[in-house]
CSV table of C-alpha atoms in Angstrom, one decimal:
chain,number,residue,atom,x,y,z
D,88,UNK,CA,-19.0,18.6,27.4
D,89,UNK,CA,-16.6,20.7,28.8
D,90,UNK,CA,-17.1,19.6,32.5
D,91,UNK,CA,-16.6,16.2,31.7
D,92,UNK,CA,-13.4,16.6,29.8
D,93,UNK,CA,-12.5,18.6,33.2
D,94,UNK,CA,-13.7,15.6,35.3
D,95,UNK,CA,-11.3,13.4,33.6
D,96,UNK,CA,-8.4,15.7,34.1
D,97,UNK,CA,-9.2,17.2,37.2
D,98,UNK,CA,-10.2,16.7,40.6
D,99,UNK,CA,-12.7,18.7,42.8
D,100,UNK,CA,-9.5,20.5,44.1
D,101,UNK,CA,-8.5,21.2,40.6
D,102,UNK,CA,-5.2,19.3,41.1
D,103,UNK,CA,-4.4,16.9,38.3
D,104,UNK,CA,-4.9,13.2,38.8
D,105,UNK,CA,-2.3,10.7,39.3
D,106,UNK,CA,-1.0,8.4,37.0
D,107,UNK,CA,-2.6,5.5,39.7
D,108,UNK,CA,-6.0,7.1,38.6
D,109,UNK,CA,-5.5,6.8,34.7
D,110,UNK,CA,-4.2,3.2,35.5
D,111,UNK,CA,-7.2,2.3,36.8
D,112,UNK,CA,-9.7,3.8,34.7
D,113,UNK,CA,-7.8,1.8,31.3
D,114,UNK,CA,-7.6,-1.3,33.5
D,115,UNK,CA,-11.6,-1.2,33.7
D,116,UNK,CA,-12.1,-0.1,30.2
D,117,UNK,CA,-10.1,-3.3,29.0
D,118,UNK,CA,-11.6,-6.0,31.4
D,119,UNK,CA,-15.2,-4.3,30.5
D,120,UNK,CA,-14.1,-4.6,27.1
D,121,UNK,CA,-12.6,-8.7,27.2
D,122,UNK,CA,-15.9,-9.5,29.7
D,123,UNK,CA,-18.3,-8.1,26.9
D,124,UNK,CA,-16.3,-9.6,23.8
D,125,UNK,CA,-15.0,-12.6,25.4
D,126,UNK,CA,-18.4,-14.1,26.9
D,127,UNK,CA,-20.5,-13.5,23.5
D,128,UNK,CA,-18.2,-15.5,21.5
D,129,UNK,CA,-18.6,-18.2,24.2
D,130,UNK,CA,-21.9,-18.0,23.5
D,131,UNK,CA,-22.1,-17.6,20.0
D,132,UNK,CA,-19.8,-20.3,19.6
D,133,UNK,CA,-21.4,-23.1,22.1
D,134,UNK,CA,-24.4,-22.5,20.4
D,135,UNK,CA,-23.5,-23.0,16.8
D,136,UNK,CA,-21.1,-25.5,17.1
D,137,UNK,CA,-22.0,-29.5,17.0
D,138,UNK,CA,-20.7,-31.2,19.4
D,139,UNK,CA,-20.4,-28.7,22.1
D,140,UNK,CA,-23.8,-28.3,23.0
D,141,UNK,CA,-24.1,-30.8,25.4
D,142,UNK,CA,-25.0,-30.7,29.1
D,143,UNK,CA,-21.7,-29.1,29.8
D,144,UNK,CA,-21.9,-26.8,26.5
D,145,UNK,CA,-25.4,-25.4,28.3
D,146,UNK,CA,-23.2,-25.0,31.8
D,147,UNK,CA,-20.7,-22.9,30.6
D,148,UNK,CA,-23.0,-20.7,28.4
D,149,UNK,CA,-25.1,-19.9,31.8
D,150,UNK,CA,-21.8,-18.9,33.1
D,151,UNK,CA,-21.1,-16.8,30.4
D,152,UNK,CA,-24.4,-15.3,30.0
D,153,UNK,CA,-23.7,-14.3,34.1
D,154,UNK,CA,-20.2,-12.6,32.8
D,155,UNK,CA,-21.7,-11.1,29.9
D,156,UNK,CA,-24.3,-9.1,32.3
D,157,UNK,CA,-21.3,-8.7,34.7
D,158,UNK,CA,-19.9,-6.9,31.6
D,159,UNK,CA,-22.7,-4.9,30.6
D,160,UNK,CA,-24.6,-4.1,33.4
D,161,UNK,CA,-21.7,-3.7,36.2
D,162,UNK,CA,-18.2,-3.0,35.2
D,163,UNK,CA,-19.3,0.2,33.2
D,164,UNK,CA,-20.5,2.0,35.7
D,165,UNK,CA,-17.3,1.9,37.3
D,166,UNK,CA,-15.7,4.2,34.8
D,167,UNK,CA,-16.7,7.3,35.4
D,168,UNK,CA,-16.7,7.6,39.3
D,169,UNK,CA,-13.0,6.1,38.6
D,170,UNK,CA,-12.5,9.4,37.0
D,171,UNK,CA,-13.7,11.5,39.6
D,172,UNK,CA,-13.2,9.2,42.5
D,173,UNK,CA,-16.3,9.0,44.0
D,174,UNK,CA,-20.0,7.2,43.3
D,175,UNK,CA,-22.0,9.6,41.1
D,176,UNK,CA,-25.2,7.4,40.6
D,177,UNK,CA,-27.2,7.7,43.6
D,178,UNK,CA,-28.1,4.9,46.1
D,179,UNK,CA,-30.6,2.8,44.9
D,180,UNK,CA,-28.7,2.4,41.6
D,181,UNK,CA,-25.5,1.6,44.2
D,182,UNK,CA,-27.9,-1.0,45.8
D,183,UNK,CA,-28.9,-2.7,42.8
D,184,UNK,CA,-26.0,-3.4,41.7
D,185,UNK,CA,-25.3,-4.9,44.3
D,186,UNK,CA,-28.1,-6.8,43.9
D,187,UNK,CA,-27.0,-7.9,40.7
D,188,UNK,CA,-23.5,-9.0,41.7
D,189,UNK,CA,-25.1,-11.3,44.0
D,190,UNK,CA,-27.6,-12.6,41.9
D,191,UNK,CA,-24.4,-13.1,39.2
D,192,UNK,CA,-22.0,-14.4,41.9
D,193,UNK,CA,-24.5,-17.1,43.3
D,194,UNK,CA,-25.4,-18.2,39.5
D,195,UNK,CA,-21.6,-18.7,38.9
D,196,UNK,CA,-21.0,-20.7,42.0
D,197,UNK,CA,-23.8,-22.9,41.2
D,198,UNK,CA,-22.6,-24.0,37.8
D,199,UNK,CA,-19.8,-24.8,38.9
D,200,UNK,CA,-21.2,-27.0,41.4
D,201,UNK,CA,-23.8,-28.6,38.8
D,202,UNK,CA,-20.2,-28.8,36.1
D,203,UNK,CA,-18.6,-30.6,38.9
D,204,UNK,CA,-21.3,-33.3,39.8
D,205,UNK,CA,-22.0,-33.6,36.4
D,206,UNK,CA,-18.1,-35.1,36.3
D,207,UNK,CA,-19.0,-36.9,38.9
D,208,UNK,CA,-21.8,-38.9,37.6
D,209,UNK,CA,-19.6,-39.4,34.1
D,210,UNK,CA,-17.4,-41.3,36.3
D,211,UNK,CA,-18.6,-42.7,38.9
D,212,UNK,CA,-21.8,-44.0,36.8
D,213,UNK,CA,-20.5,-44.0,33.1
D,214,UNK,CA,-23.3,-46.6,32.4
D,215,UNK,CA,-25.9,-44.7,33.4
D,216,UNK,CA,-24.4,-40.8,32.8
D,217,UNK,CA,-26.6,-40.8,29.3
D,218,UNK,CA,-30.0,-40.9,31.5
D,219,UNK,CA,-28.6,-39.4,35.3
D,220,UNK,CA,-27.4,-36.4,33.2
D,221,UNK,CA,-29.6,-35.2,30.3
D,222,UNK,CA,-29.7,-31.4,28.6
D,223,UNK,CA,-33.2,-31.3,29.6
D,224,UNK,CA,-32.7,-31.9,33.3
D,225,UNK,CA,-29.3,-29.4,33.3
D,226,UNK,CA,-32.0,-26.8,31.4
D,227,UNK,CA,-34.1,-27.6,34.9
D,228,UNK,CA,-31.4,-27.3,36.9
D,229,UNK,CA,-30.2,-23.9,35.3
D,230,UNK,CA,-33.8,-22.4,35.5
D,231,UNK,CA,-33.3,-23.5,39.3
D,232,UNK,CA,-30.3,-21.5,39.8
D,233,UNK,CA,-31.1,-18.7,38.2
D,234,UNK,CA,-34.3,-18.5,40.0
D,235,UNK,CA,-33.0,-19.3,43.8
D,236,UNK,CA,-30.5,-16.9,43.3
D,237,UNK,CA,-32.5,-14.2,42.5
D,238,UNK,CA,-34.7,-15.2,45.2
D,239,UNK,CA,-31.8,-15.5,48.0
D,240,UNK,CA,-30.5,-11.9,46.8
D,241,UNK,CA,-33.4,-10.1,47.5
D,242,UNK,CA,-32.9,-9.1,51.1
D,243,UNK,CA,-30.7,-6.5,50.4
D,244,UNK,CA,-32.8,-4.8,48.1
D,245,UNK,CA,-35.7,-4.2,51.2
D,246,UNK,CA,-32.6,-3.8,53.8
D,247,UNK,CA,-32.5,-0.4,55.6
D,248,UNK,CA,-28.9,-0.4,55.3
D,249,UNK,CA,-27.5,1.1,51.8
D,250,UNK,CA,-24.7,-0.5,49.9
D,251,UNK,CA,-21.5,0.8,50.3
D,252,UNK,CA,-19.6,2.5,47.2
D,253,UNK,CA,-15.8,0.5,47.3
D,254,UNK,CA,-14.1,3.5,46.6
D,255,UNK,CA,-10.7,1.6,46.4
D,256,UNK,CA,-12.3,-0.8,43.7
D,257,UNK,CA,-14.9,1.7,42.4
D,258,UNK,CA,-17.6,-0.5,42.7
D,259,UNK,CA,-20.9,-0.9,44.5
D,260,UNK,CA,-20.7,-3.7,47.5
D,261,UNK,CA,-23.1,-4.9,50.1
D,262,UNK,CA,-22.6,-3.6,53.8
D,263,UNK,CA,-22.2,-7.9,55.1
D,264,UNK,CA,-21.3,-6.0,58.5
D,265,UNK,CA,-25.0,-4.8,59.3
D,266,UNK,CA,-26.5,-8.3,57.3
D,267,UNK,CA,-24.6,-10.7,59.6
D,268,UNK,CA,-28.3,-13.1,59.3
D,269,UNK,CA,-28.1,-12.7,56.4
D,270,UNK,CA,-24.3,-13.2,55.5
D,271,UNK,CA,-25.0,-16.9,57.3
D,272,UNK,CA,-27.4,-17.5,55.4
D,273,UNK,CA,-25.7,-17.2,51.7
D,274,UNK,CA,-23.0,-19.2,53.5
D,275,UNK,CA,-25.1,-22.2,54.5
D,276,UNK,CA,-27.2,-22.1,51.4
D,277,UNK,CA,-24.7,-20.8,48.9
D,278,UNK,CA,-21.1,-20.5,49.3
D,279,UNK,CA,-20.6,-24.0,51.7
D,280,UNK,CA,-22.2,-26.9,50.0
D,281,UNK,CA,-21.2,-25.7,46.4
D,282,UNK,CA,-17.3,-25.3,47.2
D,283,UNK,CA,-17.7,-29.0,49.0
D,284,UNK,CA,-19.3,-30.4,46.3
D,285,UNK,CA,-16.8,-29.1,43.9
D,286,UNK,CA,-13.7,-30.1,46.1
D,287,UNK,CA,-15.3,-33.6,46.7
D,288,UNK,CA,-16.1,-34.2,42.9
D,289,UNK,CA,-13.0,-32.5,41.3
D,290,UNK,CA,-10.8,-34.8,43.9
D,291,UNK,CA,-12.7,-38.3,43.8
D,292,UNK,CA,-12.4,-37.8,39.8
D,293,UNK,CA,-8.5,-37.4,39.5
D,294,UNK,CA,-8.2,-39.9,42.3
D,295,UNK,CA,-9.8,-42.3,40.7
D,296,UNK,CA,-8.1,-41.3,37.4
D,297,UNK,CA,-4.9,-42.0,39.6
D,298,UNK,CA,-5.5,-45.5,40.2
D,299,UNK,CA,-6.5,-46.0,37.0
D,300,UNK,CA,-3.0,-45.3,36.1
D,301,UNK,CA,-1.3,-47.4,38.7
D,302,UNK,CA,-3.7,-50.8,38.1
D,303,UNK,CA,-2.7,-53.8,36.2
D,304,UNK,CA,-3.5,-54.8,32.3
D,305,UNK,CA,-5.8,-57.3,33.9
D,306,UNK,CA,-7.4,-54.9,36.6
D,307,UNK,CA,-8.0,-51.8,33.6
D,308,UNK,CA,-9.7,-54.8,31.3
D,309,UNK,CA,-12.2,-55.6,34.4
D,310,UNK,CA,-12.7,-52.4,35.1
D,311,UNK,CA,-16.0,-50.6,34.1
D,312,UNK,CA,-14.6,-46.9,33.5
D,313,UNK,CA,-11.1,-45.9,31.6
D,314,UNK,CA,-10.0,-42.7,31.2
D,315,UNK,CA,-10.7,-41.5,27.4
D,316,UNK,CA,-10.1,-38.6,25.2
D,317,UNK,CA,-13.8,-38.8,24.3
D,318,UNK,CA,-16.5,-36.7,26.2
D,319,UNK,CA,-18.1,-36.7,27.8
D,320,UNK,CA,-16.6,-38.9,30.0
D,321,UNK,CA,-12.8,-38.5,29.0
D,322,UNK,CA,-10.1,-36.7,30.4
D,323,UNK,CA,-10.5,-33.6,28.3
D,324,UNK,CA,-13.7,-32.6,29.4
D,325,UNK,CA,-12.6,-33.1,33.0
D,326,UNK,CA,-9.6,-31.2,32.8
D,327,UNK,CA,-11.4,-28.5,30.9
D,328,UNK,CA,-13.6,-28.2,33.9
D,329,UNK,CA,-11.4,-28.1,36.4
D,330,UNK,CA,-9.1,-25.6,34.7
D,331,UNK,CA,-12.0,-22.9,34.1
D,332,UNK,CA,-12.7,-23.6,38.0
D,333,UNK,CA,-9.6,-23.2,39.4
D,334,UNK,CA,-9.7,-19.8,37.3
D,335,UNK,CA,-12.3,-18.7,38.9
D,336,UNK,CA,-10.9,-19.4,42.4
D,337,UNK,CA,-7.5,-18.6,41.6
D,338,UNK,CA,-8.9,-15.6,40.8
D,339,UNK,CA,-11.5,-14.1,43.3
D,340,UNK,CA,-8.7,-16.2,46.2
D,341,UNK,CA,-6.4,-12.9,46.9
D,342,UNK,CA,-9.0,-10.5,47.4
D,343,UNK,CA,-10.9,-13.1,49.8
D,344,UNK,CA,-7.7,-13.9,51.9
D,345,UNK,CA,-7.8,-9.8,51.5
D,346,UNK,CA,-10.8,-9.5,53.4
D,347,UNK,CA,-9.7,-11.9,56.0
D,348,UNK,CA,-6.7,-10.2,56.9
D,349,UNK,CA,-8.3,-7.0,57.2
D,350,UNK,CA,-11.1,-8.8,59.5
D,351,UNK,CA,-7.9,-10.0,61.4
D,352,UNK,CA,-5.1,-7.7,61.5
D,353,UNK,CA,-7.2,-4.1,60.6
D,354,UNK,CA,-7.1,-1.8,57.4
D,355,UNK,CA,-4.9,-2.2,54.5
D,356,UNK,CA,-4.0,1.2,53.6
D,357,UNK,CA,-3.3,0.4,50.0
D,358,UNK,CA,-5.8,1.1,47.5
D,359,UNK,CA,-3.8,0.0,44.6
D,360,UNK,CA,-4.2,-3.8,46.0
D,361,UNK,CA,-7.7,-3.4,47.3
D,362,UNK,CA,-7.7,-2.2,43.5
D,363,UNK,CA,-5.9,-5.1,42.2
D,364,UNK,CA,-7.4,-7.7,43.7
D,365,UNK,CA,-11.1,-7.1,43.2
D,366,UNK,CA,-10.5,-6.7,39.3
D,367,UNK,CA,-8.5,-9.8,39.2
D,368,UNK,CA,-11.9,-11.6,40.6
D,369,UNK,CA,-14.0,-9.6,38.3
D,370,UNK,CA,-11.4,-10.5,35.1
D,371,UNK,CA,-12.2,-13.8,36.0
D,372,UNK,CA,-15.0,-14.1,33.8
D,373,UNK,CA,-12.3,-13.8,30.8
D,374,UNK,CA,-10.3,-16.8,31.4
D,375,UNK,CA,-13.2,-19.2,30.7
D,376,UNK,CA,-12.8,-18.3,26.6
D,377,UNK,CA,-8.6,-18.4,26.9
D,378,UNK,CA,-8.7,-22.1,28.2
D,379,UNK,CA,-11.7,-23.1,26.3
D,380,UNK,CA,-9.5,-21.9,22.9
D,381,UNK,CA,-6.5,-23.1,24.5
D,382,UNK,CA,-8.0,-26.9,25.6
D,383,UNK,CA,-10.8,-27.3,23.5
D,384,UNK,CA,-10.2,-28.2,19.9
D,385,UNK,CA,-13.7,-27.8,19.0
D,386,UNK,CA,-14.2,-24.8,20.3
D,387,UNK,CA,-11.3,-23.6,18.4
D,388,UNK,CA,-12.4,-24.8,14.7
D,389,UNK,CA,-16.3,-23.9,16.0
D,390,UNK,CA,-14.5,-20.0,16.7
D,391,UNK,CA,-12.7,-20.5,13.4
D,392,UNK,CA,-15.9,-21.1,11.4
D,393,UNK,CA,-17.6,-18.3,13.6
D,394,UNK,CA,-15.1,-15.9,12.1
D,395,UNK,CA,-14.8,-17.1,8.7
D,396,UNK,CA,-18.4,-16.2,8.8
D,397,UNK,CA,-19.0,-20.5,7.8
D,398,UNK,CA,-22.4,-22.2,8.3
């Protein structure tokens, strides 16, 4: 007990810490803390509530069931070699974590994907969006996810190579310089055709939203889709959407153009934004519950009932 009271003070010099040190230790106590929190009452809530358990509803709790083993399984471990500065778990735990954050990362990316053609089809085919997009073929497509990801991540584990601790971020990351096969490969199978498909639904919807707007009395009567505050085809649901997935990108953006500079212009010899940046991305998985209580009126009375302890 009394060495790790002396780990939190002091360093294997037996020089105090720094304040930068403390900072970042309380900054991943809190964001553990808000992931963990945050992403069961998603849950709890989506799943009790009529009304919100819809083919969206099921989305987003994939997504939050990702964050809540982001939260349990990953961001805690990054407290104690915080503290002492260095990764005190060994290498195959370092590895599969990484593992995990893959697995988690790939999961995320895909429902947003299936969230954004599921838009898609509620305007573009608003006739037929009842049977094109049921809760038992988003169930399919969930188990799909879950399952290729796991499948694509498994490389790493069998890779010579270790993972690399991030000492700046204090977390475990793949080594994508010795993978480079392997890095194209997430890219082409991953990463590409889910931020096009997102990019191409999210704009075609708010497009055609657009010229909604801008037609005639006698153009909106002919036409077969209007913009509605009723999901899920109305407006809500689609700007719901979008906002939790421009979160996410907003979020993990910085430390991406991050590692693009670097590739370009060498080292940033900052660990404070190396720091920043990487918890931003991993704090992204608490903005989903802000805008969902912020945007989503039944969430808020479903939360409300939640707490009031209400059946």
């Amino acid at each position: 007990m009394t060495d790790f009271f002396y780990a939190i003070v002091y360093n294997g010099s037996g020089q105090l810490y720094g304040w930068q040190v403390i900072l970042e230790t309380v900054v991943i106590v809190v964001v553990t803390f808000f992931v963990i929190v945050f992403n069961i009452l998603v849950i709890a809530v989506m799943m009790t509530t009529h009304g919100l358990q819809d083919v969206v509803g099921y989305y987003l709790v994939s997504l939050s069931v990702a964050d809540l083993i982001c939260g349990i399984l990953i961001t805690p471990l990054s407290v104690y070699p915080a503290i002492v500065q260095r990764w005190v778990y060994g290498d195959i735990v370092c590895k599969i974590e990484s593992f995990v954050e893959i697995v988690l990362w790939s999961v995320t990316v895909y429902m947003f994907m299936w969230i954004s053609v599921d838009r898609y089809l509620a305007v573009q085919k608003p006739s037929r969006y009842e049977t094109a997009s049921t809760v038992g073929r988003c169930k399919c497509w969930i188990a799909f996810s879950w399952l290729a990801s796991i499948a694509l991540s498994c490389p790493p584990l069998a890779a010579v190579s270790p993972a690399n601790y991030y000492l700046e971020a204090s977390v475990c990351v793949l080594d994508w310089s010795h993978m480079s096969a392997y890095s194209v490969t997430m890219a082409a199978l991953v990463v590409t055709p889910s931020f096009i498909t997102i990019g191409y639904t999210y704009v075609y919807i708010y497009v055609r939203i657009t010229k909604y707007k801008w037609m005639t009395a006698e153009k909106k009567k002919e036409c077969e889709w209007a913009p509605s505050s009723d999901p899920p085809y109305g407006n809500a649901n689609h700007n719901l959407t979008c906002a939790i997935t421009l979160a996410f990108v907003l979020s993990w953006l910085p430390w991406l153009l991050l590692q693009v500079y670097e590739k370009a212009a060498g080292p940033v010899d900052s660990p404070m934004v190396h720091f920043a940046t990487m918890w931003l991305a991993i704090a992204s998985a608490c903005w989903k519950f802000v805008i969902l209580v912020v945007m989503n009126s039944r969430f808020r009375k479903g939360l409300k009932h939640l707490c009031d302890g209400d059946r």
